[in-house]
CSV table of C-alpha atoms in Angstrom, one decimal:
chain,number,residue,atom,x,y,z
A,27,UNK,CA,12.7,24.1,-2.2
A,28,UNK,CA,9.2,23.9,-4.0
A,29,UNK,CA,6.4,25.4,-1.9
A,30,UNK,CA,4.3,22.3,-1.5
A,31,UNK,CA,7.3,20.7,0.5
A,32,UNK,CA,7.5,23.6,2.8
A,33,UNK,CA,4.0,23.0,3.5
A,34,UNK,CA,3.9,19.4,4.1
A,35,UNK,CA,2.8,18.6,7.8
A,36,UNK,CA,4.8,16.6,10.1
A,37,UNK,CA,3.7,13.7,12.3
A,38,UNK,CA,5.1,13.8,16.2
A,39,UNK,CA,7.5,11.1,15.3
A,40,UNK,CA,9.1,13.1,12.1
A,41,UNK,CA,12.5,13.4,13.8
A,42,UNK,CA,12.7,9.7,14.8
A,43,UNK,CA,12.1,8.9,11.0
A,44,UNK,CA,14.7,10.9,9.9
A,45,UNK,CA,16.9,9.3,12.6
A,46,UNK,CA,16.1,5.9,11.5
A,47,UNK,CA,17.0,6.8,7.9
A,48,UNK,CA,13.7,6.7,6.5
A,49,UNK,CA,13.0,8.1,2.7
A,50,UNK,CA,10.4,10.5,3.0
A,51,UNK,CA,7.6,11.7,0.5
A,52,UNK,CA,4.7,13.5,0.5
A,53,UNK,CA,1.2,11.9,1.3
A,54,UNK,CA,-2.1,13.5,2.0
A,55,UNK,CA,-0.6,16.7,2.9
A,56,UNK,CA,1.9,15.2,5.4
A,57,UNK,CA,5.8,14.2,5.2
A,58,UNK,CA,5.5,10.4,5.8
A,59,UNK,CA,8.0,7.5,5.4
A,60,UNK,CA,7.9,5.4,2.5
A,61,UNK,CA,10.7,2.8,3.4
A,62,UNK,CA,13.5,2.6,6.0
A,63,UNK,CA,17.1,1.6,5.1
A,64,UNK,CA,15.7,-2.2,5.3
A,65,UNK,CA,13.6,-1.8,2.1
A,66,UNK,CA,10.0,-2.5,1.4
A,67,UNK,CA,10.4,-6.0,0.7
A,68,UNK,CA,12.3,-6.9,4.0
A,69,UNK,CA,9.9,-4.6,5.7
A,70,UNK,CA,6.9,-6.5,4.6
A,71,UNK,CA,8.5,-9.7,5.3
A,72,UNK,CA,9.6,-8.5,8.6
A,73,UNK,CA,5.9,-7.4,9.7
A,74,UNK,CA,5.0,-10.9,8.8
A,75,UNK,CA,7.4,-13.2,10.6
A,76,UNK,CA,7.9,-10.8,14.0
A,77,UNK,CA,6.5,-7.3,14.1
A,78,UNK,CA,6.3,-4.0,12.5
A,79,UNK,CA,5.7,-0.3,13.7
A,80,UNK,CA,3.7,2.0,11.7
A,81,UNK,CA,3.4,5.7,12.0
A,82,UNK,CA,-0.3,6.3,11.0
A,83,UNK,CA,-0.5,9.7,12.9
A,84,UNK,CA,-1.7,11.4,9.4
A,85,UNK,CA,-5.0,9.6,9.7
A,86,UNK,CA,-7.6,11.7,11.5
A,87,UNK,CA,-8.7,10.9,15.1
A,88,UNK,CA,-12.2,12.3,16.1
A,89,UNK,CA,-14.2,12.3,19.1
A,90,UNK,CA,-17.8,12.5,19.0
A,91,UNK,CA,-19.3,13.2,22.5
A,92,UNK,CA,-23.1,13.0,22.7
A,93,UNK,CA,-25.0,16.3,23.5
A,94,UNK,CA,-28.5,14.3,23.8
A,95,UNK,CA,-27.4,10.9,25.0
A,96,UNK,CA,-25.7,8.1,23.1
A,97,UNK,CA,-28.7,6.7,21.7
A,98,UNK,CA,-29.2,9.8,19.7
A,99,UNK,CA,-25.5,9.9,18.6
A,100,UNK,CA,-25.8,6.3,17.5
A,101,UNK,CA,-29.0,7.0,15.4
A,102,UNK,CA,-27.5,10.3,13.9
A,103,UNK,CA,-24.3,8.3,12.7
A,104,UNK,CA,-26.6,5.4,11.6
A,105,UNK,CA,-28.0,8.3,9.0
A,106,UNK,CA,-24.7,8.5,7.5
A,107,UNK,CA,-23.6,4.9,7.4
A,108,UNK,CA,-25.4,1.4,6.2
A,109,UNK,CA,-23.7,0.3,9.3
A,110,UNK,CA,-25.0,-0.7,12.6
A,111,UNK,CA,-23.9,1.6,15.5
A,112,UNK,CA,-26.4,1.0,18.0
A,113,UNK,CA,-25.7,-2.2,19.4
A,114,UNK,CA,-22.1,-2.1,19.4
A,115,UNK,CA,-20.9,-2.6,22.8
A,116,UNK,CA,-18.6,-0.4,25.1
A,117,UNK,CA,-15.1,-1.4,24.4
A,118,UNK,CA,-15.5,-2.8,21.1
A,119,UNK,CA,-14.8,-1.1,17.4
A,120,UNK,CA,-16.5,-1.6,13.8
A,121,UNK,CA,-15.7,-0.8,10.5
A,122,UNK,CA,-17.9,1.4,8.5
A,123,UNK,CA,-18.1,3.8,5.6
A,124,UNK,CA,-19.8,7.2,4.9
A,125,UNK,CA,-22.0,6.8,1.9
A,126,UNK,CA,-23.2,9.6,-0.5
A,127,UNK,CA,-26.8,10.0,-1.9
A,128,UNK,CA,-25.6,8.0,-4.8
A,129,UNK,CA,-24.4,5.2,-2.7
A,130,UNK,CA,-20.8,5.8,-3.3
A,131,UNK,CA,-18.3,5.9,-0.6
A,132,UNK,CA,-17.2,9.2,0.8
A,133,UNK,CA,-14.3,7.4,2.9
A,134,UNK,CA,-14.0,4.2,5.1
A,135,UNK,CA,-13.5,4.4,8.7
A,136,UNK,CA,-13.1,2.5,12.2
A,137,UNK,CA,-15.3,3.7,15.0
A,138,UNK,CA,-15.2,2.6,18.7
A,139,UNK,CA,-17.7,2.6,21.5
A,140,UNK,CA,-15.8,4.1,24.4
A,141,UNK,CA,-18.7,4.2,27.0
A,142,UNK,CA,-19.7,8.0,27.2
A,143,UNK,CA,-18.4,8.9,23.6
A,144,UNK,CA,-17.5,7.4,20.2
A,145,UNK,CA,-14.0,7.4,18.5
A,146,UNK,CA,-13.5,7.7,15.0
A,147,UNK,CA,-10.4,7.2,12.7
A,148,UNK,CA,-10.8,8.2,9.4
A,149,UNK,CA,-8.3,8.5,6.3
A,150,UNK,CA,-5.9,11.0,6.0
A,151,UNK,CA,-6.8,12.6,2.8
A,152,UNK,CA,-10.6,12.4,3.7
A,153,UNK,CA,-9.9,13.9,7.3
A,154,UNK,CA,-11.1,17.6,6.5
A,155,UNK,CA,-13.9,16.5,4.5
A,156,UNK,CA,-15.1,13.8,7.1
A,157,UNK,CA,-15.0,16.2,9.9
A,158,UNK,CA,-17.0,18.8,7.9
A,159,UNK,CA,-19.6,16.0,7.1
A,160,UNK,CA,-19.8,14.8,10.7
A,161,UNK,CA,-20.4,18.6,11.7
A,162,UNK,CA,-22.9,19.3,9.3
A,163,UNK,CA,-25.2,16.1,10.2
A,164,UNK,CA,-24.1,15.5,14.0
A,165,UNK,CA,-24.1,19.1,15.3
A,166,UNK,CA,-27.7,18.4,17.1
A,167,UNK,CA,-26.6,15.4,18.8
A,168,UNK,CA,-22.8,15.6,19.4
A,169,UNK,CA,-19.8,17.5,19.6
A,170,UNK,CA,-17.4,16.7,17.0
A,171,UNK,CA,-13.6,17.1,18.1
A,172,UNK,CA,-10.8,16.3,15.9
A,173,UNK,CA,-8.0,15.2,18.3
A,174,UNK,CA,-4.8,16.9,17.4
A,175,UNK,CA,-2.8,16.5,20.2
A,176,UNK,CA,-2.0,12.4,19.5
A,177,UNK,CA,0.2,10.3,17.8
A,178,UNK,CA,-1.4,7.1,16.2
A,179,UNK,CA,0.7,4.0,15.8
A,180,UNK,CA,0.1,0.5,14.6
A,181,UNK,CA,2.1,-2.3,16.0
A,182,UNK,CA,1.3,-5.5,13.7
A,183,UNK,CA,2.6,-9.2,13.5
A,184,UNK,CA,2.8,-12.2,15.2
A,185,UNK,CA,5.1,-10.6,17.8
A,186,UNK,CA,3.0,-7.6,18.4
A,187,UNK,CA,1.2,-8.9,21.5
A,188,UNK,CA,4.4,-10.2,23.2
A,189,UNK,CA,6.1,-6.8,22.6
A,190,UNK,CA,3.4,-4.5,23.6
A,191,UNK,CA,2.5,-6.7,26.8
A,192,UNK,CA,6.0,-6.1,28.0
A,193,UNK,CA,4.9,-2.6,28.6
A,194,UNK,CA,1.0,-2.7,28.9
A,195,UNK,CA,0.3,-6.5,30.4
A,196,UNK,CA,-3.6,-5.9,30.0
A,197,UNK,CA,-3.8,-5.9,26.3
A,198,UNK,CA,-3.2,-9.9,26.2
A,199,UNK,CA,-6.6,-10.3,27.1
A,200,UNK,CA,-8.1,-8.3,24.1
A,201,UNK,CA,-9.7,-9.7,21.1
A,202,UNK,CA,-9.7,-8.5,17.5
A,203,UNK,CA,-11.6,-5.1,17.5
A,204,UNK,CA,-11.7,-4.7,21.0
A,205,UNK,CA,-10.8,-1.2,22.4
A,206,UNK,CA,-9.3,0.1,25.8
A,207,UNK,CA,-7.8,3.0,27.4
A,208,UNK,CA,-4.8,2.5,29.7
A,209,UNK,CA,-3.0,4.7,31.9
A,210,UNK,CA,0.9,4.4,31.4
A,211,UNK,CA,4.1,6.4,32.1
A,212,UNK,CA,3.5,7.6,28.4
A,213,UNK,CA,0.2,9.0,29.4
A,214,UNK,CA,-3.1,7.3,28.6
A,215,UNK,CA,-3.0,5.0,25.6
A,216,UNK,CA,-6.3,4.3,23.6
A,217,UNK,CA,-5.6,0.8,22.2
A,218,UNK,CA,-7.5,-1.2,19.8
A,219,UNK,CA,-6.9,-4.7,18.4
A,220,UNK,CA,-6.9,-4.1,14.8
A,221,UNK,CA,-5.0,-3.0,11.9
A,222,UNK,CA,-4.7,-3.0,8.0
A,223,UNK,CA,-2.1,-5.6,7.5
A,224,UNK,CA,-4.0,-8.9,8.0
A,225,UNK,CA,-1.9,-9.6,10.8
A,226,UNK,CA,-2.7,-9.7,14.8
A,227,UNK,CA,-1.9,-6.3,16.2
A,228,UNK,CA,-2.7,-3.2,17.5
A,229,UNK,CA,-3.5,0.5,17.1
A,230,UNK,CA,-2.4,2.9,19.7
A,231,UNK,CA,-3.5,6.6,20.2
A,232,UNK,CA,-0.9,8.3,22.4
A,233,UNK,CA,-0.2,11.7,23.2
A,234,UNK,CA,2.1,13.5,20.7
A,235,UNK,CA,4.4,14.5,23.7
A,236,UNK,CA,5.3,10.9,24.5
A,237,UNK,CA,4.8,9.3,21.1
A,238,UNK,CA,8.5,9.4,20.2
A,239,UNK,CA,9.7,8.0,23.5
A,240,UNK,CA,7.2,5.3,23.1
A,241,UNK,CA,7.9,4.4,19.4
A,242,UNK,CA,11.7,4.4,20.0
A,243,UNK,CA,11.3,1.9,22.9
A,244,UNK,CA,9.4,-0.3,20.5
A,245,UNK,CA,11.5,-0.2,17.5
A,246,UNK,CA,14.9,-0.8,20.0
A,247,UNK,CA,12.9,-4.2,20.3
A,248,UNK,CA,14.6,-6.8,18.3
A,249,UNK,CA,11.2,-8.1,17.2
A,250,UNK,CA,10.2,-4.6,16.0
A,251,UNK,CA,11.2,-2.9,12.8
A,252,UNK,CA,9.8,0.5,11.8
A,253,UNK,CA,7.8,0.2,8.4
A,254,UNK,CA,6.9,2.8,5.8
A,255,UNK,CA,4.0,3.4,3.6
A,256,UNK,CA,5.5,1.0,0.8
A,257,UNK,CA,5.1,-2.1,2.8
A,258,UNK,CA,1.8,-0.7,4.4
A,259,UNK,CA,0.5,-1.1,0.8
A,260,UNK,CA,1.6,-4.5,0.1
A,261,UNK,CA,0.6,-5.7,3.3
A,262,UNK,CA,-2.8,-4.5,2.9
A,263,UNK,CA,-3.1,-5.6,-0.6
A,264,UNK,CA,-2.0,-9.2,0.6
A,265,UNK,CA,-5.0,-9.1,3.0
A,266,UNK,CA,-7.4,-8.2,0.4
A,267,UNK,CA,-8.1,-4.6,2.1
A,268,UNK,CA,-9.3,-1.7,0.3
A,269,UNK,CA,-7.2,1.4,-0.3
A,270,UNK,CA,-9.4,4.7,-0.1
A,271,UNK,CA,-9.1,6.7,-3.5
A,272,UNK,CA,-8.1,3.6,-5.3
A,273,UNK,CA,-10.4,0.6,-4.7
A,274,UNK,CA,-13.1,2.5,-3.2
A,275,UNK,CA,-14.4,6.0,-4.0
A,276,UNK,CA,-17.5,8.0,-4.4
A,277,UNK,CA,-18.4,6.1,-7.7
A,278,UNK,CA,-18.3,2.7,-6.1
A,279,UNK,CA,-20.7,1.2,-3.7
A,280,UNK,CA,-20.2,-1.0,-0.7
A,281,UNK,CA,-21.9,-3.7,-2.6
A,282,UNK,CA,-19.8,-3.3,-5.7
A,283,UNK,CA,-16.7,-3.1,-3.3
A,284,UNK,CA,-17.4,-6.7,-1.6
A,285,UNK,CA,-18.0,-5.0,1.6
A,286,UNK,CA,-21.4,-6.5,2.2
A,287,UNK,CA,-20.0,-8.2,5.2
A,288,UNK,CA,-19.7,-4.9,6.9
A,289,UNK,CA,-23.6,-4.0,6.5
A,290,UNK,CA,-25.4,-5.9,9.4
A,291,UNK,CA,-28.6,-7.5,8.8
A,292,UNK,CA,-30.4,-4.9,10.7
A,293,UNK,CA,-29.7,-2.1,8.2
A,294,UNK,CA,-30.7,-4.3,5.2
A,295,UNK,CA,-34.2,-4.9,3.8
A,296,UNK,CA,-36.3,-6.4,6.8
A,297,UNK,CA,-34.1,-5.6,9.5
A,298,UNK,CA,-35.4,-3.5,12.4
A,299,UNK,CA,-33.3,-0.2,11.0
A,300,UNK,CA,-33.5,-0.8,7.6
A,301,UNK,CA,-32.2,1.8,5.0
A,302,UNK,CA,-32.3,5.4,6.4
A,303,UNK,CA,-28.6,6.2,5.0
A,304,UNK,CA,-27.4,8.0,2.0
A,305,UNK,CA,-27.8,5.9,-1.1
A,306,UNK,CA,-30.0,3.6,0.6
A,307,UNK,CA,-31.9,3.0,-2.6
A,308,UNK,CA,-29.2,2.0,-4.7
A,309,UNK,CA,-27.5,-0.1,-2.0
A,310,UNK,CA,-30.5,-2.1,-0.9
A,311,UNK,CA,-31.2,-2.5,-4.3
A,312,UNK,CA,-27.9,-3.9,-5.3
A,313,UNK,CA,-27.9,-6.3,-2.1
A,314,UNK,CA,-31.3,-7.6,-3.3
A,315,UNK,CA,-30.6,-7.8,-7.3
A,316,UNK,CA,-26.7,-7.9,-7.4
A,317,UNK,CA,-24.3,-5.5,-9.2
A,318,UNK,CA,-23.0,-4.9,-12.8
A,319,UNK,CA,-19.3,-4.7,-11.7
A,320,UNK,CA,-17.6,-6.1,-8.4
A,321,UNK,CA,-14.2,-6.1,-6.9
A,322,UNK,CA,-12.2,-9.3,-7.2
A,323,UNK,CA,-8.8,-10.6,-6.5
A,324,UNK,CA,-6.7,-11.1,-9.5
A,325,UNK,CA,-3.8,-13.3,-9.8
A,326,UNK,CA,-1.6,-12.3,-12.9
A,327,UNK,CA,0.0,-15.7,-14.5
A,328,UNK,CA,3.3,-14.4,-15.4
A,329,UNK,CA,5.6,-12.4,-13.1
A,330,UNK,CA,4.9,-9.2,-14.9
A,331,UNK,CA,3.1,-7.1,-12.1
A,332,UNK,CA,-0.5,-5.5,-13.2
A,333,UNK,CA,-0.5,-2.1,-11.6
A,334,UNK,CA,-3.5,0.3,-11.0
A,335,UNK,CA,-5.3,1.3,-14.2
A,336,UNK,CA,-4.4,-2.1,-16.0
A,337,UNK,CA,-7.3,-2.7,-18.4
A,338,UNK,CA,-8.7,-6.3,-18.1
A,339,UNK,CA,-9.9,-7.8,-21.2
A,340,UNK,CA,-11.9,-11.2,-21.6
A,341,UNK,CA,-9.9,-12.7,-24.6
A,342,UNK,CA,-6.0,-12.7,-25.6
A,343,UNK,CA,-7.1,-10.5,-28.5
A,344,UNK,CA,-10.0,-8.9,-29.8
A,345,UNK,CA,-12.8,-9.3,-27.1
A,346,UNK,CA,-13.9,-6.5,-24.7
A,347,UNK,CA,-12.7,-4.6,-21.5
A,348,UNK,CA,-14.3,-6.2,-18.7
A,349,UNK,CA,-12.8,-4.3,-16.1
A,350,UNK,CA,-9.3,-2.5,-14.7
A,351,UNK,CA,-6.9,-3.2,-11.9
A,352,UNK,CA,-7.4,-0.7,-8.8
A,353,UNK,CA,-4.4,-1.8,-6.7
A,354,UNK,CA,-1.7,-4.0,-8.1
A,355,UNK,CA,2.0,-4.7,-7.5
A,356,UNK,CA,3.8,-7.5,-5.8
A,357,UNK,CA,3.1,-9.8,-2.8
A,358,UNK,CA,6.4,-10.5,-1.1
A,359,UNK,CA,5.0,-13.2,1.2
A,360,UNK,CA,3.5,-14.8,-1.9
A,361,UNK,CA,6.6,-14.3,-4.0
A,362,UNK,CA,4.2,-13.2,-6.9
A,363,UNK,CA,2.7,-10.3,-8.4
A,364,UNK,CA,-0.9,-9.8,-7.0
A,365,UNK,CA,-3.8,-7.3,-7.8
A,366,UNK,CA,-7.4,-6.4,-7.2
A,367,UNK,CA,-9.8,-4.6,-9.2
A,368,UNK,CA,-13.2,-4.3,-10.8
A,369,UNK,CA,-14.9,-6.6,-13.3
A,370,UNK,CA,-18.4,-7.4,-15.0
A,371,UNK,CA,-20.0,-9.6,-12.8
A,372,UNK,CA,-20.3,-12.3,-15.3
A,373,UNK,CA,-16.3,-12.5,-15.0
A,374,UNK,CA,-16.1,-12.1,-11.5
A,375,UNK,CA,-16.4,-16.1,-10.6
A,376,UNK,CA,-13.3,-17.5,-9.0
A,377,UNK,CA,-11.1,-19.1,-11.6
A,378,UNK,CA,-12.3,-16.8,-14.5
A,379,UNK,CA,-9.5,-16.7,-17.0
A,380,UNK,CA,-8.9,-13.2,-18.3
A,381,UNK,CA,-6.2,-11.0,-19.6
A,382,UNK,CA,-4.7,-7.9,-18.3
A,383,UNK,CA,-3.0,-5.2,-20.9
A,384,UNK,CA,0.7,-4.6,-19.6
A,385,UNK,CA,2.7,-2.4,-22.2
A,386,UNK,CA,0.6,-3.1,-25.1
A,387,UNK,CA,0.5,-7.0,-24.4
A,388,UNK,CA,-2.4,-9.2,-23.0
A,389,UNK,CA,-1.0,-11.3,-20.3
A,390,UNK,CA,-3.3,-14.0,-18.5
A,391,UNK,CA,-4.7,-13.2,-15.0
A,392,UNK,CA,-7.1,-15.3,-13.1
A,393,UNK,CA,-9.9,-14.2,-10.8
A,394,UNK,CA,-9.4,-15.2,-7.2
A,395,UNK,CA,-10.6,-15.3,-3.7
A,396,UNK,CA,-9.4,-12.5,-1.4
A,397,UNK,CA,-7.5,-12.3,0.7
A,398,UNK,CA,-4.2,-13.3,-0.9
A,399,UNK,CA,-3.1,-14.6,2.5
A,400,UNK,CA,-5.3,-15.6,5.2
A,401,UNK,CA,-5.5,-13.1,7.9
A,402,UNK,CA,-4.5,-13.9,11.4
A,403,UNK,CA,-6.5,-11.9,13.8
A,404,UNK,CA,-7.2,-13.0,17.0
A,405,UNK,CA,-10.8,-13.4,17.3
B,15,UNK,CA,33.8,0.7,-17.3
B,16,UNK,CA,31.7,3.6,-18.8
B,17,UNK,CA,28.6,5.0,-17.6
B,18,UNK,CA,25.3,6.9,-19.1
B,19,UNK,CA,23.2,9.6,-17.3
B,20,UNK,CA,20.5,6.9,-17.3
B,21,UNK,CA,22.7,5.1,-14.8
B,22,UNK,CA,23.6,2.2,-16.8
B,23,UNK,CA,27.2,0.9,-17.0
B,24,UNK,CA,28.9,-0.5,-20.2
B,25,UNK,CA,31.6,-2.9,-20.1
B,26,UNK,CA,33.6,-3.9,-23.3
B,27,UNK,CA,34.4,-7.6,-23.4
B,28,UNK,CA,35.9,-8.2,-26.8
B,29,UNK,CA,33.9,-6.9,-29.6
B,30,UNK,CA,30.7,-6.6,-27.4
B,31,UNK,CA,29.5,-4.4,-24.8
B,32,UNK,CA,27.8,-5.6,-21.7
B,33,UNK,CA,25.1,-3.4,-20.5
B,34,UNK,CA,23.7,-3.4,-16.9
B,35,UNK,CA,22.3,-0.7,-14.3
B,36,UNK,CA,24.4,1.1,-11.5
B,37,UNK,CA,24.4,0.2,-7.9
B,38,UNK,CA,23.0,3.8,-7.6
B,39,UNK,CA,20.1,2.9,-9.9
B,40,UNK,CA,19.3,-0.3,-8.1
B,41,UNK,CA,19.2,1.4,-4.9
B,42,UNK,CA,16.8,3.8,-6.2
B,43,UNK,CA,14.6,1.1,-7.6
B,44,UNK,CA,14.2,-0.6,-4.7
B,45,UNK,CA,13.6,-4.4,-4.6
B,46,UNK,CA,13.2,-5.5,-8.2
B,47,UNK,CA,10.6,-8.1,-8.7
B,48,UNK,CA,10.2,-8.7,-12.5
B,49,UNK,CA,12.6,-8.0,-15.8
B,50,UNK,CA,11.6,-8.2,-19.0
B,51,UNK,CA,14.7,-8.7,-21.4
B,52,UNK,CA,14.7,-7.8,-25.3
B,53,UNK,CA,15.0,-10.4,-27.9
B,54,UNK,CA,18.3,-11.9,-29.0
B,55,UNK,CA,19.2,-10.4,-32.5
B,56,UNK,CA,16.8,-7.5,-32.0
B,57,UNK,CA,18.2,-4.5,-34.0
B,58,UNK,CA,18.0,-1.7,-31.6
B,59,UNK,CA,18.5,2.2,-31.8
B,60,UNK,CA,19.8,4.4,-29.1
B,61,UNK,CA,17.1,5.7,-26.8
B,62,UNK,CA,14.8,2.4,-27.6
B,63,UNK,CA,13.1,1.1,-24.6
B,64,UNK,CA,14.9,-2.5,-24.5
B,65,UNK,CA,14.3,-3.8,-21.1
B,66,UNK,CA,11.6,-3.0,-18.6
B,67,UNK,CA,12.1,-3.4,-14.8
B,68,UNK,CA,9.6,-3.4,-12.0
B,69,UNK,CA,10.4,-3.0,-8.6
B,70,UNK,CA,8.0,-3.0,-5.6
B,71,UNK,CA,7.5,0.4,-6.3
B,72,UNK,CA,7.2,1.0,-10.0
B,73,UNK,CA,7.9,0.2,-13.6
B,74,UNK,CA,11.0,1.6,-15.4
B,75,UNK,CA,12.7,1.0,-18.5
B,76,UNK,CA,16.4,0.5,-19.7
B,77,UNK,CA,17.2,2.5,-23.0
B,78,UNK,CA,19.5,1.3,-25.5
B,79,UNK,CA,22.8,3.3,-24.8
B,80,UNK,CA,23.8,3.0,-28.3
B,81,UNK,CA,22.9,1.8,-31.7
B,82,UNK,CA,23.5,-1.9,-32.2
B,83,UNK,CA,22.6,-5.6,-32.3
B,84,UNK,CA,21.6,-7.4,-29.3
B,85,UNK,CA,23.4,-10.6,-29.1
B,86,UNK,CA,22.7,-12.1,-25.8
B,87,UNK,CA,20.4,-11.6,-22.6
B,88,UNK,CA,20.7,-12.7,-19.0
B,89,UNK,CA,17.9,-15.2,-18.8
B,90,UNK,CA,18.8,-15.5,-14.9
B,91,UNK,CA,17.4,-12.1,-14.4
B,92,UNK,CA,13.7,-13.6,-15.4
B,93,UNK,CA,13.8,-16.2,-12.9
B,94,UNK,CA,15.8,-14.2,-10.2
B,95,UNK,CA,15.0,-10.5,-10.4
B,96,UNK,CA,16.2,-9.9,-7.0
B,97,UNK,CA,19.7,-10.4,-8.2
B,98,UNK,CA,19.9,-6.7,-9.7
B,99,UNK,CA,19.8,-5.7,-6.2
B,100,UNK,CA,22.4,-8.2,-5.0
B,101,UNK,CA,24.9,-7.9,-7.5
B,102,UNK,CA,23.9,-4.6,-10.1
B,103,UNK,CA,27.3,-4.2,-11.5
B,104,UNK,CA,28.6,-8.1,-11.8
B,105,UNK,CA,26.2,-11.2,-12.2
B,106,UNK,CA,23.0,-8.7,-12.9
B,107,UNK,CA,24.0,-7.8,-16.3
B,108,UNK,CA,21.0,-7.4,-18.7
B,109,UNK,CA,22.2,-7.6,-22.2
B,110,UNK,CA,25.1,-7.9,-24.6
B,111,UNK,CA,25.1,-5.4,-27.5
B,112,UNK,CA,27.3,-5.4,-30.6
B,113,UNK,CA,28.4,-2.1,-32.1
B,114,UNK,CA,29.4,-1.2,-35.5
B,115,UNK,CA,32.2,1.2,-33.9
B,116,UNK,CA,33.2,0.6,-30.4
B,117,UNK,CA,34.7,4.2,-30.4
B,118,UNK,CA,30.9,5.7,-29.6
B,119,UNK,CA,31.8,4.4,-26.2
B,120,UNK,CA,34.4,7.3,-25.6
B,121,UNK,CA,31.4,9.6,-25.3
B,122,UNK,CA,30.3,8.0,-22.0
B,123,UNK,CA,31.4,8.9,-18.4
B,124,UNK,CA,34.2,7.4,-16.6
B,125,UNK,CA,33.5,6.2,-13.2
B,126,UNK,CA,34.9,9.6,-11.8
B,127,UNK,CA,32.7,11.5,-14.0
B,128,UNK,CA,29.8,9.3,-13.1
B,129,UNK,CA,30.5,10.0,-9.3
B,130,UNK,CA,30.6,13.4,-10.1
B,131,UNK,CA,27.4,13.6,-12.1
B,132,UNK,CA,25.8,12.0,-8.8
B,133,UNK,CA,26.9,14.5,-6.9
């Protein structure tokens, strides 16, 4: 067996994945289920119609405990992100991103105010770097504690509330991006009403020891199917959500990436806490003056998928390269290929007709609004 | 029926050979969402990329198993690529080829040999 495979980490649900017949693949240093016997297409559609259970235990869970009061921690975190941390109410979660001095994105993340501390969830591939980054910059204001004894599950889809409420009735009252901590027979569950599929649903941090029984109880429900990384990718693409390392990275700014909605007014020019984050000069300039390239939705006009890396042209022959696809595939809920990518801003208007080069042929593709499918969050 | 190491099946119908992909190949590909077929009357050489199959996961090619002429393609697959998963060794044939000499087919695996090849 290649050395790389023997060194892969396993999540607390590894045995359950195998029992459920998952096809396991290496992902961000972990052995993860890419699909179950149901298959990517059916898993995707099941999540949209009923509910899907995802193991996202590979993601980084980190607790930031203030050592000099919450206000100092919030200010410390605001020095790393163009996002308002101060003002986030207890029991609420927010989307953010660490930026670098060039205004690029180091990682995107979720953070929650849990009263006496902040709880942060970061991408698996960036976990070690994010923890080092927070330790380097927050050590004066917080203890940075990676949570290593918990699994993280996502239960997503229109039946998620009903299924989870049968075990934890309190969650019915939650709105999108609310967080609660609930004591159950499975131990303390840290639940947020959020996810990365465009569906209503929940993300559940649970003690590693009880996670397999909890997950088994969920997948035993007729409404719930286990869902692998394959369908997770097509679900988030239909929802127009960025995948770090593909749609966003250190070379893309939040403004180029179309994440302006995540930057509160207080951090923008004229705001109470304007700037003061890495890359502020570029990001504030882009907010004021626009960007040369930006992320857009791309709707291929033939049945051929346009995968990541597909070059986008402004003419069916000759012409110029005006962009490239950063995520592309097939949208099972749309029954058609879908993609997103970066194009020159002059070509970014909805309805602009462009051409993607697939196997040497330029095929028509139209700039479209994101998401491809309206989200069903419970606001 | 004969089988190639590229997981194609070949079935003789009169003087033409019908080509498709095996159940094993279809299962490995996952849900097929796009099929690009060759031009009828195209002259192909063994190893030419004659079809593209895209699944939800990735794109792959079907190679011409032998030299010959494409005489018919299964247009149904363009509109219903999912048929490749439903009936890979039946209705979801890809193309028919006319060979100069059908005896070249003797080189390919029998069903038992293919099963052994899969292990």
